C-alpha cells in the first residue's frame, strides 16, 4: 500500500463531499477513518466512490426556490454503527429552498445506550448548526423546522426533566431543550422512508439513494428541460 495514493484519493473525496457532493459524505467519512493503515479492500472501495462520481458527473447541486426560502433541517443517526468503537454516527442536512447548504456525517463523541439517546445526541448537533445558520443568514423570521424519524428523541427535546431514562445523558446534549421552548427550533416527525439524512449514516439501496440525492437538491443537467438558474 505504500505505492498506492490512498491519502491523495481521500483528500480529493473530502473536497468534493464538502463542496458539491453531499451524497458521498458517508463513504468518505468511513474511508478517511482508515488513513493510518488502509488495505486493498479499502482502496477498492475508494475506487468505487470515484466510479460513482464519474457516472454522476453531470449532477449539480442546485440552489433555487422562492424569494424568501425557508431553512429546513433533517437529522438522523444510526445506533452503534461503528464496530470498532461502538459509537453511533450523527448526520444532518439543511436545505434552503430546494438545495442543500449544510450537511455533516461524523461519529458521536460518546457511546450511547439506546437508539433514542443516539437520536437525541444527533438532534443536539443539528440544533447547534441551525442556530449558527440563523446567525450567518440573519434569519430572524419563523422557527426553524428540523425533521427527525425518532419520536422518543423528539419527546426528550420538549421535556428537560432528568427522568430515569435520560438522567445519564451528558448535560451538554440537553442544549436542545433550551432552544425548543424558546421556539428557535421545532422538531417534527418524519418517517424513515422519507428521511434524506439517512444518506449520511448508511449505505442505501439504489432507489432510496437516488430519492435522497434528489431531496438534497442534486439534479442532472442532461435530464432537466428547464434547468433553474442559480440565485
Tab-separated table of C-alpha atoms in Angstrom:
chain	number	residue	atom	x	y	z
A	1	UNK	CA	0.000	0.000	0.000
A	2	UNK	CA	2.999	2.334	0.237
A	3	UNK	CA	2.919	2.987	-3.505
A	4	UNK	CA	-0.863	3.405	-3.719
A	5	UNK	CA	-2.118	7.048	-3.483
A	6	UNK	CA	-4.834	6.285	-0.933
A	7	UNK	CA	-4.420	9.528	1.025
A	8	UNK	CA	-4.486	11.569	-2.187
A	9	UNK	CA	-7.776	9.937	-3.140
A	10	UNK	CA	-9.241	10.619	0.305
A	11	UNK	CA	-8.241	14.273	0.035
A	12	UNK	CA	-9.999	14.602	-3.321
A	13	UNK	CA	-13.143	12.923	-1.999
A	14	UNK	CA	-13.207	15.128	1.090
A	15	UNK	CA	-13.060	18.261	-1.045
A	16	UNK	CA	-15.861	17.004	-3.297
A	17	UNK	CA	-18.075	15.906	-0.391
A	18	UNK	CA	-17.692	19.216	1.440
A	19	UNK	CA	-18.384	21.415	-1.588
A	20	UNK	CA	-20.781	19.888	-4.118
A	21	UNK	CA	-21.410	16.165	-3.487
A	22	UNK	CA	-23.178	15.635	-0.138
A	23	UNK	CA	-24.268	12.166	-1.278
A	24	UNK	CA	-20.707	10.802	-0.864
A	25	UNK	CA	-20.188	12.238	2.633
A	26	UNK	CA	-20.831	8.938	4.430
A	27	UNK	CA	-18.425	6.713	2.436
A	28	UNK	CA	-15.811	9.470	2.529
A	29	UNK	CA	-16.172	9.673	6.305
A	30	UNK	CA	-15.771	5.919	6.710
A	31	UNK	CA	-12.829	5.588	4.339
A	32	UNK	CA	-10.987	8.520	5.930
A	33	UNK	CA	-11.009	6.690	9.278
A	34	UNK	CA	-8.589	4.178	7.733
A	35	UNK	CA	-5.903	6.639	6.652
A	36	UNK	CA	-3.256	5.240	9.006
A	37	UNK	CA	-3.329	1.631	7.809
A	38	UNK	CA	-5.565	1.068	4.754
A	39	UNK	CA	-5.750	-2.227	2.912
A	40	UNK	CA	-6.534	-3.294	-0.619
A	41	UNK	CA	-10.298	-3.696	0.118
A	42	UNK	CA	-10.381	-0.075	1.262
A	43	UNK	CA	-8.574	1.034	-1.901
A	44	UNK	CA	-11.156	-0.883	-3.943
A	45	UNK	CA	-13.984	0.825	-2.067
A	46	UNK	CA	-12.384	4.221	-2.697
A	47	UNK	CA	-12.184	3.471	-6.412
A	48	UNK	CA	-15.886	2.574	-6.389
A	49	UNK	CA	-16.713	6.018	-4.996
A	50	UNK	CA	-14.736	7.616	-7.844
A	51	UNK	CA	-16.593	5.373	-10.281
A	52	UNK	CA	-19.866	6.665	-8.834
A	53	UNK	CA	-18.702	10.254	-9.277
A	54	UNK	CA	-17.802	9.530	-12.885
A	55	UNK	CA	-21.272	8.140	-13.563
A	56	UNK	CA	-22.937	11.158	-11.929
A	57	UNK	CA	-20.578	13.859	-13.231
A	58	UNK	CA	-23.486	15.703	-14.867
A	59	UNK	CA	-25.239	16.108	-11.496
A	60	UNK	CA	-25.043	19.535	-9.896
A	61	UNK	CA	-26.180	20.942	-6.575
A	62	UNK	CA	-28.948	23.414	-7.352
A	63	UNK	CA	-29.894	26.426	-5.287
A	64	UNK	CA	-33.289	27.803	-6.195
A	65	UNK	CA	-36.741	28.341	-4.762
A	66	UNK	CA	-38.939	31.164	-3.531
A	67	UNK	CA	-37.689	34.707	-2.987
A	68	UNK	CA	-37.694	34.143	0.783
A	69	UNK	CA	-36.750	30.456	1.122
A	70	UNK	CA	-37.256	28.584	4.374
A	71	UNK	CA	-34.431	26.942	6.273
A	72	UNK	CA	-35.365	23.290	6.889
A	73	UNK	CA	-33.275	20.659	8.640
A	74	UNK	CA	-33.157	16.855	8.717
A	75	UNK	CA	-31.315	14.873	11.365
A	76	UNK	CA	-30.773	11.167	11.896
A	77	UNK	CA	-28.350	8.680	13.420
A	78	UNK	CA	-27.528	5.027	13.390
A	79	UNK	CA	-27.067	3.127	16.641
A	80	UNK	CA	-23.600	1.756	17.447
A	81	UNK	CA	-22.769	1.688	13.762
A	82	UNK	CA	-19.007	1.723	14.320
A	83	UNK	CA	-17.928	-1.855	15.041
A	84	UNK	CA	-14.546	-0.727	16.409
A	85	UNK	CA	-15.725	1.842	18.973
A	86	UNK	CA	-19.470	1.040	19.301
A	87	UNK	CA	-20.134	4.756	18.707
A	88	UNK	CA	-23.114	5.952	16.704
A	89	UNK	CA	-22.976	8.266	13.708
A	90	UNK	CA	-24.749	11.626	13.674
A	91	UNK	CA	-25.895	13.240	10.474
A	92	UNK	CA	-27.824	16.315	9.465
A	93	UNK	CA	-28.796	18.187	6.317
A	94	UNK	CA	-30.052	21.754	5.976
A	95	UNK	CA	-31.815	22.966	2.863
A	96	UNK	CA	-32.623	26.493	1.779
A	97	UNK	CA	-35.195	26.451	-0.971
A	98	UNK	CA	-34.653	23.226	-2.903
A	99	UNK	CA	-30.914	22.842	-2.351
A	100	UNK	CA	-28.657	21.770	0.492
A	101	UNK	CA	-26.417	24.391	2.089
A	102	UNK	CA	-25.016	22.449	5.051
A	103	UNK	CA	-24.513	18.760	5.819
A	104	UNK	CA	-22.480	16.584	8.158
A	105	UNK	CA	-21.741	12.949	8.952
A	106	UNK	CA	-19.465	12.078	11.871
A	107	UNK	CA	-19.063	9.693	14.789
A	108	UNK	CA	-20.573	10.789	18.077
A	109	UNK	CA	-18.072	11.602	20.855
A	110	UNK	CA	-19.852	9.331	23.381
A	111	UNK	CA	-21.204	5.794	23.459
A	112	UNK	CA	-24.991	5.864	23.639
A	113	UNK	CA	-27.074	3.138	25.247
A	114	UNK	CA	-30.179	3.272	23.051
A	115	UNK	CA	-31.430	4.375	19.663
A	116	UNK	CA	-33.389	7.181	21.317
A	117	UNK	CA	-30.267	8.517	23.025
A	118	UNK	CA	-28.271	8.349	19.790
A	119	UNK	CA	-31.016	10.318	18.013
A	120	UNK	CA	-31.093	12.832	20.881
A	121	UNK	CA	-27.352	13.446	20.622
A	122	UNK	CA	-27.729	13.872	16.852
A	123	UNK	CA	-30.543	16.370	17.478
A	124	UNK	CA	-28.234	18.434	19.661
A	125	UNK	CA	-25.605	18.653	16.909
A	126	UNK	CA	-28.295	19.598	14.383
A	127	UNK	CA	-29.676	22.276	16.720
A	128	UNK	CA	-26.289	23.942	17.143
A	129	UNK	CA	-25.861	24.039	13.371
A	130	UNK	CA	-29.329	25.566	12.957
A	131	UNK	CA	-28.541	28.363	15.421
A	132	UNK	CA	-25.257	29.057	13.634
A	133	UNK	CA	-27.005	29.190	10.247
A	134	UNK	CA	-29.577	31.561	11.717
A	135	UNK	CA	-26.817	33.978	12.660
A	136	UNK	CA	-24.968	33.508	9.373
A	137	UNK	CA	-28.041	34.110	7.209
A	138	UNK	CA	-29.556	36.681	9.583
A	139	UNK	CA	-32.820	34.750	9.578
A	140	UNK	CA	-34.987	36.423	12.164
A	141	UNK	CA	-38.218	35.029	10.831
A	142	UNK	CA	-40.156	31.866	11.686
A	143	UNK	CA	-38.993	28.915	13.735
A	144	UNK	CA	-36.567	26.544	12.008
A	145	UNK	CA	-38.120	23.111	11.491
A	146	UNK	CA	-35.906	20.055	11.979
A	147	UNK	CA	-37.247	16.681	10.908
A	148	UNK	CA	-36.439	13.519	12.882
A	149	UNK	CA	-37.610	9.928	12.489
A	150	UNK	CA	-37.468	9.065	16.211
A	151	UNK	CA	-40.483	10.018	18.322
A	152	UNK	CA	-38.627	9.323	21.582
A	153	UNK	CA	-35.876	11.839	20.912
A	154	UNK	CA	-38.473	14.444	19.893
A	155	UNK	CA	-40.220	13.927	23.241
A	156	UNK	CA	-36.920	14.468	25.080
A	157	UNK	CA	-36.405	17.816	23.331
A	158	UNK	CA	-39.711	19.035	24.832
A	159	UNK	CA	-39.070	17.791	28.376
A	160	UNK	CA	-35.865	18.732	30.183
A	161	UNK	CA	-36.735	16.635	33.248
A	162	UNK	CA	-33.972	14.215	34.175
A	163	UNK	CA	-36.048	11.072	34.447
A	164	UNK	CA	-34.770	7.510	34.713
A	165	UNK	CA	-34.086	7.053	31.010
A	166	UNK	CA	-32.309	10.343	30.349
A	167	UNK	CA	-30.535	11.329	33.573
A	168	UNK	CA	-27.328	9.623	32.444
A	169	UNK	CA	-27.110	11.663	29.230
A	170	UNK	CA	-24.306	14.212	29.244
A	171	UNK	CA	-25.545	17.682	30.192
A	172	UNK	CA	-24.120	19.278	27.038
A	173	UNK	CA	-26.623	17.407	24.879
A	174	UNK	CA	-29.589	18.990	26.673
A	175	UNK	CA	-28.912	22.244	24.832
A	176	UNK	CA	-31.792	21.334	22.533
A	177	UNK	CA	-34.235	21.572	25.450
A	178	UNK	CA	-33.316	25.234	25.789
A	179	UNK	CA	-33.930	26.067	22.136
A	180	UNK	CA	-37.271	24.271	21.734
A	181	UNK	CA	-39.207	26.194	24.456
A	182	UNK	CA	-37.730	29.434	23.085
A	183	UNK	CA	-39.303	28.498	19.722
A	184	UNK	CA	-35.999	28.817	17.918
A	185	UNK	CA	-36.281	25.188	16.858
A	186	UNK	CA	-39.269	22.958	16.192
A	187	UNK	CA	-38.809	19.212	15.779
A	188	UNK	CA	-41.261	17.330	13.598
A	189	UNK	CA	-41.568	13.610	12.979
A	190	UNK	CA	-40.709	12.341	9.501
A	191	UNK	CA	-40.933	8.637	8.549
A	192	UNK	CA	-37.650	6.883	7.870
A	193	UNK	CA	-38.744	6.166	4.290
A	194	UNK	CA	-38.833	9.922	3.601
A	195	UNK	CA	-35.709	10.871	5.595
A	196	UNK	CA	-32.952	12.202	3.279
A	197	UNK	CA	-30.463	12.338	6.189
A	198	UNK	CA	-30.255	8.524	6.010
A	199	UNK	CA	-27.714	9.032	3.238
A	200	UNK	CA	-25.343	10.477	5.857
A	201	UNK	CA	-25.325	7.351	8.046
A	202	UNK	CA	-25.500	4.228	5.942
A	203	UNK	CA	-25.205	2.663	2.528
A	204	UNK	CA	-28.645	2.813	0.917
A	205	UNK	CA	-30.348	0.771	-1.813
A	206	UNK	CA	-30.233	2.381	-5.245
A	207	UNK	CA	-33.794	3.748	-5.210
A	208	UNK	CA	-33.517	5.229	-1.699
A	209	UNK	CA	-30.101	6.708	-2.510
A	210	UNK	CA	-31.451	8.340	-5.667
A	211	UNK	CA	-34.506	9.667	-3.814
A	212	UNK	CA	-32.349	11.142	-1.052
A	213	UNK	CA	-29.990	12.733	-3.597
A	214	UNK	CA	-32.921	14.476	-5.284
A	215	UNK	CA	-34.145	15.741	-1.912
A	216	UNK	CA	-30.661	17.145	-1.310
A	217	UNK	CA	-31.000	19.251	-4.459
A	218	UNK	CA	-28.791	17.182	-6.770
A	219	UNK	CA	-30.116	17.300	-10.325
A	220	UNK	CA	-28.849	16.048	-13.647
A	221	UNK	CA	-28.282	18.743	-16.245
A	222	UNK	CA	-28.902	16.230	-19.037
A	223	UNK	CA	-32.382	15.247	-17.785
A	224	UNK	CA	-33.655	18.685	-16.770
A	225	UNK	CA	-35.551	20.517	-19.505
A	226	UNK	CA	-35.922	23.772	-17.604
A	227	UNK	CA	-32.769	23.870	-15.541
A	228	UNK	CA	-33.149	26.537	-12.825
A	229	UNK	CA	-30.651	29.349	-12.701
A	230	UNK	CA	-28.680	29.907	-9.526
A	231	UNK	CA	-29.848	32.828	-7.408
